[in-house]
Coordinates of C-alpha atoms in Angstrom, one line a residue:
Chain A
X83 CA -13.2 15.0 37.3
X84 CA -11.3 13.0 34.6
X85 CA -7.8 13.9 33.5
X86 CA -5.7 13.4 30.4
X87 CA -4.5 9.8 30.0
X88 CA -1.0 9.9 28.6
X89 CA 0.6 7.0 26.7
X90 CA 4.3 6.4 26.2
X91 CA 5.5 4.8 22.9
X92 CA 8.8 4.4 21.1
X93 CA 9.2 6.1 17.8
X94 CA 10.5 3.1 15.8
X95 CA 9.0 4.4 12.6
X96 CA 7.5 7.7 11.4
X97 CA 4.1 6.1 11.2
X98 CA 4.0 6.0 15.0
X99 CA 3.0 9.7 14.9
X100 CA 0.2 9.0 12.4
X101 CA -1.1 6.1 14.5
X102 CA -1.2 7.9 17.8
X103 CA -2.5 11.1 16.4
X104 CA -5.3 9.1 14.8
X105 CA -6.1 7.2 18.0
X106 CA -6.0 10.4 19.9
X107 CA -8.7 11.9 17.7
X108 CA -10.7 8.6 18.0
X109 CA -10.5 8.6 21.8
X110 CA -11.5 12.3 22.0
X111 CA -14.6 11.6 19.9
X112 CA -15.4 8.9 22.5
X113 CA -15.0 11.1 25.5
X114 CA -11.4 10.1 26.5
X115 CA -8.9 12.9 26.9
X116 CA -5.8 11.3 25.6
X117 CA -2.3 12.3 24.6
X118 CA 1.0 10.6 24.0
X119 CA 4.8 11.1 24.4
X120 CA 7.4 9.5 22.3
X121 CA 10.8 8.0 23.3
X122 CA 13.7 7.0 21.1
X123 CA 14.3 3.8 23.1
X124 CA 12.4 1.4 25.4
X125 CA 14.8 1.7 28.3
X126 CA 14.1 5.4 28.6
X127 CA 10.4 4.7 28.1
X128 CA 10.4 2.3 31.1
X129 CA 12.4 4.8 33.2
X130 CA 9.9 7.5 32.3
X131 CA 7.1 5.2 33.3
X132 CA 8.5 4.7 36.8
X133 CA 9.3 8.4 37.0
X134 CA 5.6 9.2 36.5
X135 CA 6.0 10.9 33.1
X136 CA 3.0 9.1 31.6
X137 CA 0.3 6.5 32.5
X138 CA 0.3 3.7 30.0
X139 CA 3.3 2.2 28.2
X140 CA 3.1 0.6 24.8
X141 CA 5.8 -1.9 25.6
X142 CA 7.8 -4.3 23.6
X143 CA 7.9 -7.8 25.2
X144 CA 11.4 -7.0 26.5
X145 CA 10.2 -3.6 27.9
X146 CA 7.3 -5.5 29.6
X147 CA 9.8 -7.8 31.3
X148 CA 11.9 -4.7 32.3
X149 CA 8.9 -3.0 33.7
X150 CA 7.8 -6.2 35.5
X151 CA 11.2 -6.8 37.1
X152 CA 11.7 -3.2 38.1
X153 CA 8.3 -3.1 39.7
X154 CA 9.1 -6.3 41.6
X155 CA 12.4 -4.9 42.8
X156 CA 10.7 -1.7 44.1
X157 CA 7.7 -3.5 45.7
X158 CA 5.3 -2.4 43.0
X159 CA 3.1 -4.1 40.5
X160 CA 2.9 -3.9 36.7
X161 CA -0.1 -5.1 34.7
X162 CA -0.6 -5.9 31.0
X163 CA -4.0 -4.6 30.2
X164 CA -4.3 -5.1 26.5
X165 CA -2.5 -6.3 23.4
X166 CA -3.0 -6.9 19.7
X167 CA -4.3 -10.2 18.3
X168 CA -1.0 -10.3 16.4
X169 CA 0.9 -10.1 19.7
X170 CA -0.2 -13.6 20.7
X171 CA 1.3 -16.9 19.8
X172 CA 4.2 -15.9 17.6
X173 CA 7.2 -18.1 16.8
X174 CA 10.7 -17.5 15.5
X175 CA 12.6 -19.7 13.1
X176 CA 16.2 -20.5 12.5
X177 CA 16.9 -20.6 8.8
X178 CA 19.7 -22.1 6.7
X179 CA 20.5 -22.2 3.0
X180 CA 18.7 -25.0 1.2
X181 CA 21.9 -26.8 0.2
X182 CA 23.4 -26.5 3.7
X183 CA 24.6 -29.7 5.4
X184 CA 23.1 -28.3 8.7
X185 CA 20.1 -30.5 9.5
X186 CA 19.8 -30.2 13.3
X187 CA 20.4 -27.6 15.9
X188 CA 23.4 -29.7 17.0
X189 CA 24.9 -29.2 13.6
X190 CA 25.2 -25.5 14.5
X191 CA 28.2 -26.3 16.6
X192 CA 31.2 -24.4 15.3
X193 CA 29.1 -22.4 12.8
X194 CA 28.1 -18.8 12.6
X195 CA 24.5 -17.8 13.6
X196 CA 23.2 -14.5 12.4
X197 CA 20.8 -12.7 14.7
X198 CA 19.1 -9.4 14.8
X199 CA 19.8 -6.4 17.1
X200 CA 21.1 -7.4 20.5
X201 CA 17.8 -6.4 22.1
X202 CA 15.5 -8.0 19.6
X203 CA 13.3 -10.6 21.4
X204 CA 12.2 -12.3 18.2
X205 CA 15.4 -12.3 16.2
X206 CA 18.0 -12.7 19.0
X207 CA 17.0 -13.4 22.6
X208 CA 14.3 -16.0 22.0
X209 CA 16.1 -17.9 19.2
X210 CA 19.3 -18.1 21.2
X211 CA 17.4 -19.4 24.2
X212 CA 15.8 -22.0 21.9
X213 CA 19.3 -23.1 20.7
X214 CA 20.5 -23.2 24.3
X215 CA 17.5 -25.3 25.4
X216 CA 18.5 -27.9 22.7
X217 CA 21.9 -28.3 24.4
X218 CA 24.0 -26.0 22.2
X219 CA 25.5 -23.1 24.1
X220 CA 25.5 -19.9 22.0
X221 CA 28.3 -18.5 24.2
X222 CA 30.7 -21.3 23.6
X223 CA 29.5 -23.8 20.9
X224 CA 29.0 -21.4 18.0
X225 CA 29.7 -17.8 16.9
X226 CA 26.9 -15.4 17.2
X227 CA 27.0 -12.5 14.7
X228 CA 24.7 -9.6 15.7
X229 CA 23.2 -7.2 13.2
X230 CA 22.8 -4.3 15.6
X231 CA 20.4 -1.9 13.9
X232 CA 18.7 0.8 16.0
X233 CA 19.5 -0.8 19.3
X234 CA 17.1 0.5 21.9
X235 CA 14.0 -0.2 19.8
X236 CA 14.0 -3.9 20.6
X237 CA 13.9 -5.0 17.0
X238 CA 10.6 -3.3 16.2
X239 CA 11.8 -2.1 12.8
X240 CA 13.1 -5.6 11.7
X241 CA 16.2 -4.0 10.1
X242 CA 18.6 -6.3 11.9
X243 CA 16.6 -9.4 10.9
X244 CA 16.7 -8.4 7.3
X245 CA 20.5 -7.8 7.4
X246 CA 20.9 -11.3 9.0
X247 CA 18.8 -12.8 6.2
X248 CA 20.9 -11.0 3.5
X249 CA 24.1 -12.3 5.2
X250 CA 22.7 -15.8 5.1
X251 CA 22.1 -15.6 1.3
X252 CA 25.5 -14.0 0.9
X253 CA 27.2 -16.9 2.7
X254 CA 28.5 -14.7 5.5
X255 CA 26.6 -16.6 8.2
X256 CA 25.5 -20.3 8.3
X257 CA 22.1 -19.7 9.7
X258 CA 19.9 -16.7 10.5
X259 CA 17.1 -16.0 13.0
X260 CA 13.9 -14.3 12.2
X261 CA 10.2 -14.1 13.2
X262 CA 8.0 -16.6 11.3
X263 CA 6.1 -13.9 9.5
X264 CA 9.4 -12.3 8.3
X265 CA 10.5 -15.6 6.7
X266 CA 7.4 -15.4 4.6
X267 CA 7.8 -11.6 4.0
X268 CA 11.5 -11.9 3.1
X269 CA 10.7 -14.8 0.7
X270 CA 7.9 -12.8 -1.0
X271 CA 10.0 -9.7 -1.4
X272 CA 13.1 -11.5 -2.7
X273 CA 15.5 -10.9 0.2
X274 CA 15.4 -14.7 0.5
X275 CA 15.1 -15.8 -3.2
X276 CA 12.5 -18.5 -3.8
X277 CA 13.8 -21.9 -2.8
X278 CA 17.0 -20.6 -1.4
X279 CA 16.4 -21.4 2.3
X280 CA 15.1 -24.1 4.5
X281 CA 13.7 -23.8 8.0
X282 CA 16.0 -25.6 10.4
X283 CA 14.0 -25.2 13.6
X284 CA 11.1 -23.3 15.1
X285 CA 10.7 -22.0 18.6
X286 CA 7.8 -22.5 20.9
X287 CA 5.1 -19.8 20.8
X288 CA 5.5 -16.5 22.7
X289 CA 3.7 -13.2 23.1
X290 CA 4.9 -9.8 22.0
X291 CA 3.9 -6.2 22.8
X292 CA 1.4 -5.1 25.5
X293 CA 0.0 -2.0 27.1
X294 CA 1.5 -1.8 30.6
X295 CA 0.3 0.1 33.5
X296 CA 1.7 0.5 37.0
X297 CA -0.2 0.3 40.3
X298 CA -0.6 4.1 40.5
X299 CA -2.3 4.4 37.1
X300 CA -5.6 6.4 37.0
X301 CA -8.0 3.5 37.2
X302 CA -11.0 5.2 35.6
X303 CA -9.1 6.6 32.6
X304 CA -7.2 3.4 32.1
X305 CA -10.5 1.4 32.3
X306 CA -12.1 3.7 29.7
X307 CA -8.9 3.4 27.5
X308 CA -9.1 -0.4 27.7
X309 CA -12.8 -0.5 27.0
X310 CA -12.4 1.7 23.9
X311 CA -9.6 -0.5 22.6
X312 CA -11.4 -3.8 23.1
X313 CA -14.5 -2.2 21.5
X314 CA -12.9 -1.2 18.3
X315 CA -14.2 -3.0 15.2
X316 CA -12.1 -3.7 12.1
X317 CA -15.3 -3.0 10.1
X318 CA -15.4 0.6 11.4
X319 CA -14.1 2.7 8.5
X320 CA -12.9 5.4 10.9
X321 CA -10.6 3.0 12.8
X322 CA -9.6 0.4 10.2
X323 CA -6.8 2.5 8.7
X324 CA -5.2 2.9 12.2
X325 CA -5.6 -0.8 12.9
X326 CA -3.9 -1.6 9.6
X327 CA -1.0 0.8 10.4
X328 CA -0.6 -0.7 13.8
X329 CA -0.8 -4.2 12.4
X330 CA -3.8 -5.8 14.0
X331 CA -7.4 -6.8 13.4
X332 CA -8.6 -6.6 17.0
X333 CA -7.3 -5.7 20.4
X334 CA -7.3 -8.5 23.0
X335 CA -7.2 -8.4 26.8
X336 CA -3.6 -8.5 28.1
X337 CA -2.1 -11.8 29.3
X338 CA 1.4 -12.7 30.6
X339 CA 1.6 -16.4 30.2
X340 CA 3.3 -15.9 26.8
X341 CA 6.6 -14.4 28.1
X342 CA 8.1 -17.6 29.6
X343 CA 10.7 -18.2 26.9
X344 CA 11.7 -14.6 26.8
X345 CA 12.1 -14.5 30.6
X346 CA 14.4 -17.6 30.4
X347 CA 16.3 -15.9 27.7
X348 CA 16.8 -12.8 29.7
X349 CA 17.9 -14.9 32.7
X350 CA 20.4 -17.0 30.8
X351 CA 21.8 -14.3 28.6
X352 CA 21.9 -11.8 31.4
X353 CA 21.2 -9.1 28.9
X354 CA 19.3 -6.8 31.2
X355 CA 21.5 -7.1 34.3
X356 CA 23.5 -3.8 34.0
X357 CA 20.3 -1.8 33.3
X358 CA 18.2 -3.5 35.9
X359 CA 21.0 -2.9 38.4
X360 CA 20.8 0.8 37.6
X361 CA 17.0 0.8 38.1
X362 CA 17.0 -1.0 41.4
X363 CA 18.1 2.1 43.3
Chain B
X212 CA -14.6 -37.6 4.8
X213 CA -14.5 -33.8 5.4
X214 CA -17.1 -32.7 7.9
X215 CA -19.6 -29.9 6.9
X216 CA -18.2 -26.5 7.6
X217 CA -14.7 -27.8 7.0
X218 CA -13.0 -27.4 3.7
X219 CA -9.7 -28.9 2.5
X220 CA -7.3 -27.0 0.3
X221 CA -4.4 -28.9 -1.2
X222 CA -1.6 -26.6 -2.4
X223 CA 0.8 -29.3 -3.7
X224 CA 4.3 -27.9 -4.0
X225 CA 3.0 -24.3 -4.0
X226 CA 4.2 -22.4 -1.0
X227 CA 2.6 -19.3 0.4
X228 CA 5.6 -17.3 -0.9
X229 CA 5.0 -18.6 -4.4
X230 CA 1.4 -17.8 -5.1
X231 CA -0.3 -20.2 -2.6
X232 CA -1.4 -17.2 -0.7
X233 CA -3.8 -16.3 -3.6
X234 CA -5.4 -19.8 -3.6
X235 CA -5.7 -19.5 0.2
X236 CA -7.4 -16.2 0.0
X237 CA -9.8 -17.4 -2.7
X238 CA -10.7 -20.5 -0.6
X239 CA -11.4 -18.3 2.5
X240 CA -13.6 -16.0 0.5
X241 CA -16.2 -18.8 0.2
X242 CA -16.2 -19.5 3.9
X243 CA -18.0 -17.8 6.8
X244 CA -17.1 -17.1 10.4
X245 CA -16.6 -20.4 12.3
X246 CA -15.8 -22.4 9.2
X247 CA -12.5 -24.3 9.1
X248 CA -10.0 -24.6 6.3
X249 CA -7.5 -27.4 6.4
X250 CA -4.5 -26.4 4.2
X251 CA -2.2 -29.2 3.1
X252 CA 0.9 -29.1 1.0
X253 CA 4.4 -30.2 0.3
X254 CA 6.2 -27.0 1.0
X255 CA 8.3 -27.7 4.1
X256 CA 7.7 -24.1 5.3
X257 CA 3.9 -24.3 4.9
X258 CA 3.0 -24.7 8.5
X259 CA 5.3 -21.9 9.6
X260 CA 4.0 -19.5 6.9
X261 CA 0.3 -20.5 7.6
X262 CA 0.7 -19.7 11.2
X263 CA 2.2 -16.2 10.5
X264 CA -0.4 -15.6 7.7
X265 CA -3.4 -16.6 9.9
X266 CA -2.1 -14.4 12.8
X267 CA -1.8 -11.4 10.5
X268 CA -5.2 -12.0 8.9
X269 CA -7.0 -12.4 12.2
X270 CA -7.8 -16.1 12.0
X271 CA -7.0 -18.9 14.4
X272 CA -4.4 -21.5 13.5
X273 CA -3.3 -24.9 14.7
X274 CA -0.7 -27.1 13.0
X275 CA -1.8 -30.4 11.4
X276 CA 0.3 -32.9 9.5
X277 CA 1.6 -31.4 6.3
X278 CA 0.0 -28.0 7.0
X279 CA -2.4 -26.2 9.2
X280 CA -6.0 -25.7 10.2
X281 CA -7.3 -22.2 9.9
X282 CA -10.5 -21.3 11.7
X283 CA -12.2 -18.3 10.1
X284 CA -12.6 -15.5 12.7
X285 CA -13.7 -12.7 10.3
X286 CA -14.8 -12.2 6.7
X287 CA -14.8 -9.3 4.4
X288 CA -11.2 -8.5 4.8
X289 CA -10.7 -7.7 1.1
X290 CA -13.2 -5.0 1.2
X291 CA -11.6 -1.7 2.3
X292 CA -14.2 0.6 3.6
X293 CA -17.6 2.0 2.4
X294 CA -18.1 1.8 -1.3
X295 CA -20.6 3.5 -3.7
X296 CA -21.6 2.7 -7.3
X297 CA -20.4 5.5 -9.7
X298 CA -23.5 5.6 -11.9
X299 CA -24.0 3.0 -14.6
X300 CA -21.8 1.8 -17.5
X301 CA -24.7 2.1 -19.9
X302 CA -25.5 5.8 -20.4
X303 CA -29.0 5.0 -21.5
X304 CA -30.0 3.5 -18.2
X305 CA -32.0 5.9 -15.9
X306 CA -29.7 7.7 -13.6
X307 CA -26.6 6.3 -15.2
X308 CA -24.9 9.7 -15.6
X309 CA -24.7 11.8 -12.5
X310 CA -25.5 15.5 -12.5
X311 CA -22.5 16.3 -10.4
X312 CA -20.2 13.3 -10.1
X313 CA -18.0 13.5 -7.0
X314 CA -14.3 14.3 -7.6
X315 CA -13.4 11.3 -5.4
X316 CA -14.8 9.1 -8.2
X317 CA -11.6 10.2 -10.1
X318 CA -10.5 8.0 -12.8
X319 CA -12.9 5.2 -11.9
X320 CA -14.9 3.9 -14.8
X321 CA -18.6 5.0 -14.8
X322 CA -20.4 2.1 -13.2
X323 CA -17.5 0.9 -11.0
X324 CA -17.8 0.2 -7.3
X325 CA -15.7 3.1 -5.9
X326 CA -14.0 3.3 -2.5
X327 CA -15.4 6.4 -0.8
X328 CA -12.1 7.0 0.9
X329 CA -10.5 7.8 -2.5
X330 CA -8.9 11.2 -2.7
X331 CA -10.4 14.0 -4.8
X332 CA -9.0 14.5 -8.3
X333 CA -8.9 18.0 -9.9
X334 CA -11.4 17.8 -12.8
X335 CA -12.8 21.3 -13.3
X336 CA -15.5 20.3 -15.8
X337 CA -17.8 18.1 -13.8
X338 CA -21.3 19.6 -14.3
X339 CA -23.5 17.4 -16.5
X340 CA -25.4 20.3 -17.9
X341 CA -22.2 21.8 -19.2
X342 CA -20.4 18.7 -20.4
X343 CA -22.8 16.0 -21.3
X344 CA -24.6 15.1 -24.5
X345 CA -26.8 12.1 -25.0
X346 CA -25.4 11.9 -28.5
X347 CA -21.8 11.5 -27.3
X348 CA -21.6 7.8 -27.6
X349 CA -23.2 7.9 -31.1
X350 CA -20.8 10.6 -32.2
X351 CA -17.8 8.6 -30.8
X352 CA -18.9 5.5 -32.6
X353 CA -19.3 7.4 -35.8
X354 CA -15.9 9.0 -35.5
X355 CA -14.3 5.6 -34.8
X356 CA -16.0 4.1 -37.9
X357 CA -14.7 7.1 -40.0
X358 CA -11.0 6.7 -39.2
X359 CA -8.9 6.5 -42.3
X360 CA -5.3 5.7 -43.1
X361 CA -3.4 8.5 -44.9
X362 CA -1.1 5.9 -46.5
X363 CA -3.8 4.0 -48.2
X364 CA -6.5 6.7 -48.7
X365 CA -4.2 9.1 -50.6
X366 CA -2.1 8.2 -53.6
X367 CA 1.0 10.0 -52.7
X368 CA 2.7 8.8 -55.8
X369 CA 0.1 10.1 -58.2
X370 CA 1.9 12.3 -60.8
X371 CA 1.0 15.9 -61.0
X372 CA 2.6 19.1 -62.2
X373 CA 1.8 22.6 -61.0
X374 CA 3.3 25.9 -61.9
X375 CA 6.0 27.0 -59.4
X376 CA 3.9 29.8 -58.0
X377 CA 0.9 27.6 -57.6
X378 CA 2.9 25.0 -55.8
X379 CA 4.2 27.8 -53.6
X380 CA 0.6 28.8 -52.8
X381 CA -0.3 25.2 -52.0
X382 CA 2.6 25.0 -49.6
X383 CA 1.5 28.3 -48.0
X384 CA -2.1 26.9 -47.6
X385 CA -0.8 23.7 -46.1
X386 CA 1.3 25.8 -43.7
X387 CA -1.9 27.7 -42.6
X388 CA -3.7 24.4 -42.2
X389 CA -1.1 22.9 -40.1
X390 CA -1.3 25.9 -37.7
X391 CA -5.1 25.6 -37.7
X392 CA -5.1 21.9 -37.1
X393 CA -2.6 22.3 -34.3
X394 CA -5.0 24.6 -32.5
X395 CA -7.8 22.2 -33.4
X396 CA -5.8 19.4 -31.7
X397 CA -4.8 21.4 -28.6
X398 CA -8.3 22.6 -27.8
X399 CA -10.1 19.3 -27.4
X400 CA -7.0 17.7 -25.8
X401 CA -6.9 20.5 -23.2
X402 CA -10.5 20.1 -22.4
X403 CA -10.3 16.3 -22.4
X404 CA -7.9 16.4 -19.5
X405 CA -10.3 18.7 -17.5
X406 CA -13.5 16.7 -18.0
X407 CA -14.6 14.4 -15.2
X408 CA -14.0 10.8 -16.6
X409 CA -17.6 10.0 -15.4
X410 CA -18.6 11.6 -18.8
X411 CA -16.5 9.0 -20.6
X412 CA -18.1 9.3 -24.0
X413 CA -17.5 13.0 -24.2
X414 CA -13.9 12.5 -23.2
X415 CA -13.6 9.9 -25.9
X416 CA -15.1 12.2 -28.5
X417 CA -12.5 14.9 -27.7
X418 CA -9.7 12.4 -27.7
X419 CA -10.6 11.0 -31.1
X420 CA -11.1 14.6 -32.4
X421 CA -7.5 15.3 -31.2
X422 CA -6.4 12.1 -33.0
X423 CA -8.2 13.2 -36.2
X424 CA -6.4 16.6 -36.1
X425 CA -3.1 14.8 -35.6
X426 CA -3.7 12.9 -38.8
X427 CA -4.6 16.1 -40.6
X428 CA -1.4 17.7 -39.5
X429 CA 0.5 14.6 -40.8
X430 CA -1.3 14.8 -44.2
X431 CA -0.9 18.6 -44.6
X432 CA 2.8 18.4 -43.7
X433 CA 3.4 15.6 -46.1
X434 CA 1.7 17.4 -48.9
X435 CA 3.6 20.6 -48.2
X436 CA 6.9 18.8 -48.4
X437 CA 6.2 16.7 -51.5
X438 CA 7.9 19.2 -53.8
X439 CA 9.5 21.6 -51.3
X440 CA 11.8 21.2 -48.4
X441 CA 10.6 24.3 -46.5
X442 CA 7.2 25.4 -45.3
X443 CA 5.6 28.8 -45.8
X444 CA 5.2 31.6 -43.4
X445 CA 3.2 32.1 -40.2
X446 CA 1.9 35.5 -39.3
X447 CA 1.6 37.2 -35.9
X448 CA -2.0 38.2 -36.8
X449 CA -2.9 34.6 -37.7
X450 CA -1.4 33.2 -34.5
X451 CA -3.1 36.0 -32.4
X452 CA -6.4 34.9 -33.9
X453 CA -5.9 31.3 -33.0
X454 CA -4.6 32.2 -29.6
X455 CA -8.0 33.6 -28.8
X456 CA -9.4 30.1 -29.3
X457 CA -6.8 28.5 -27.0
X458 CA -7.4 31.1 -24.4
X459 CA -11.2 30.6 -24.4
X460 CA -12.1 28.8 -21.1
X461 CA -15.5 27.8 -22.2
X462 CA -15.4 24.5 -24.2
X463 CA -18.6 25.1 -26.1
X464 CA -17.5 28.6 -27.2
X465 CA -14.0 27.4 -28.0
X466 CA -15.4 24.7 -30.2
X467 CA -17.8 27.1 -31.9
X468 CA -15.0 29.6 -32.5
X469 CA -12.7 26.8 -33.8
X470 CA -15.4 25.6 -36.3
X471 CA -16.4 29.1 -37.5
X472 CA -13.4 31.3 -36.9
X473 CA -10.8 28.7 -37.7
X474 CA -12.4 27.5 -40.8
X475 CA -13.4 31.0 -41.8
X476 CA -9.8 32.1 -41.3
X477 CA -8.8 29.3 -43.7
X478 CA -11.4 30.4 -46.2
X479 CA -10.1 34.0 -46.0
X480 CA -6.5 32.9 -46.2
X481 CA -7.1 30.5 -49.0
X482 CA -9.2 33.1 -50.8
X483 CA -6.2 35.5 -50.5
X484 CA -3.9 32.8 -51.9
X485 CA -6.3 32.2 -54.8
X486 CA -6.6 35.9 -55.5
X487 CA -2.9 36.0 -56.1
X488 CA -3.0 33.2 -58.6
X489 CA -2.3 34.6 -62.0
X490 CA -5.1 34.2 -64.5
X491 CA -4.5 31.9 -67.4

């Protein structure tokens, strides 16, 4: 007899309720009994996952790494079963003002680099790892100015990124980090006036959110959930509004090869160590 | 030479954040799934923006010198959901005017391709048998052709002299007429806002009727104030009579009452005014 499959998601925006209420209705119409619980932050969501409070986590990339590392420490397994098409092959950029004398990453030495929230993979962790990989140590060679908006939501709401972009235009920082799509968005909306900035450097590609399950997840229900996700069509008028809200055209099978740079960032910046230590017991 | 199924788009200095996105969207509209669009330009951020744009649009991307290569993975992104044709713009075509146009057609022009997911509007007059007339477009055209300018059609500077009591009577008549025409403006205006826009020509007739009454009000007010700086009186009885027209919910009846009762009231009132004119 099947049971209710429960999803855990972080409430980074009011639309999260609309999205999952909508998908819940869709899943019910297709024979899957589905419900969801909301968390205010990803760390508590991961903790709840290991405590058995729900079955499938809609994880940020950092939350995926948290889940994967906690699972490894406890002798368990975490699996990424699905993700959005828009979660694959992202890049971040480091941006300077057009007239800035900064031409290379090496020119950032002694300068101030604006980043997003401290737990934002795309606007903080990954760009800082990119800078470090180029031989410039963010801990000693430059000043990092964080724009800590809604820490715990791993930068989902992009508020910190936008603040860093504004600080760049205001001359408060010498460079700012953001996801590639947000440089286009900020330019279109005027946060970055047309012609005011130049892209200094671009990171390698990386992946973003995924649906994570642990080894004790109900296989039949998870399988049906994944099947329904992968079977959704953007041409279906019932589901398109939900896909638009969630920001994708199609769901893809999960993959993990796109988390390499974020894993290196977590290792070098030691961002997760206190929390991981608390989760090891 | 560009291979078949591969199209080249040159944006020049136009970045995606400065309108290049529109040219990109237009170029992609002509392509099918599997086709490739090579986008080239001088904007230094072009490749970065193309990657982000392609990812958000559900297309594949790979960088090339001075831009990017987009492989079309899906089409029809501009279309929202299911659409339906809201009748025909020409009311004389068979089936052009629906018997009961759906409220979700809302403000859409008759004949437009309407998104079925649109929300319902609150038009209470949406039954063709109640609202429509095949003569509506002709009546509207006639009304448009008959529009006149009070400044040029009336010689306001023409000299005239009337005995004081006659001028007073004229002012009183104008005062009645202004009241009547105000009702005559409000009635079609009120109904115009309730009629489903699918019955466009009927809505237009009511609107131009309201505009006509507005012009009448202007003319009567100007005449009344040619020699006097105050208007005449308004009676509770007269207003009560006109109120019955404003309170009438049925448009056909309201128009009939306006034409007969309103004009008749004028005749009675003007007759009373004439009766008080002293004989010469």
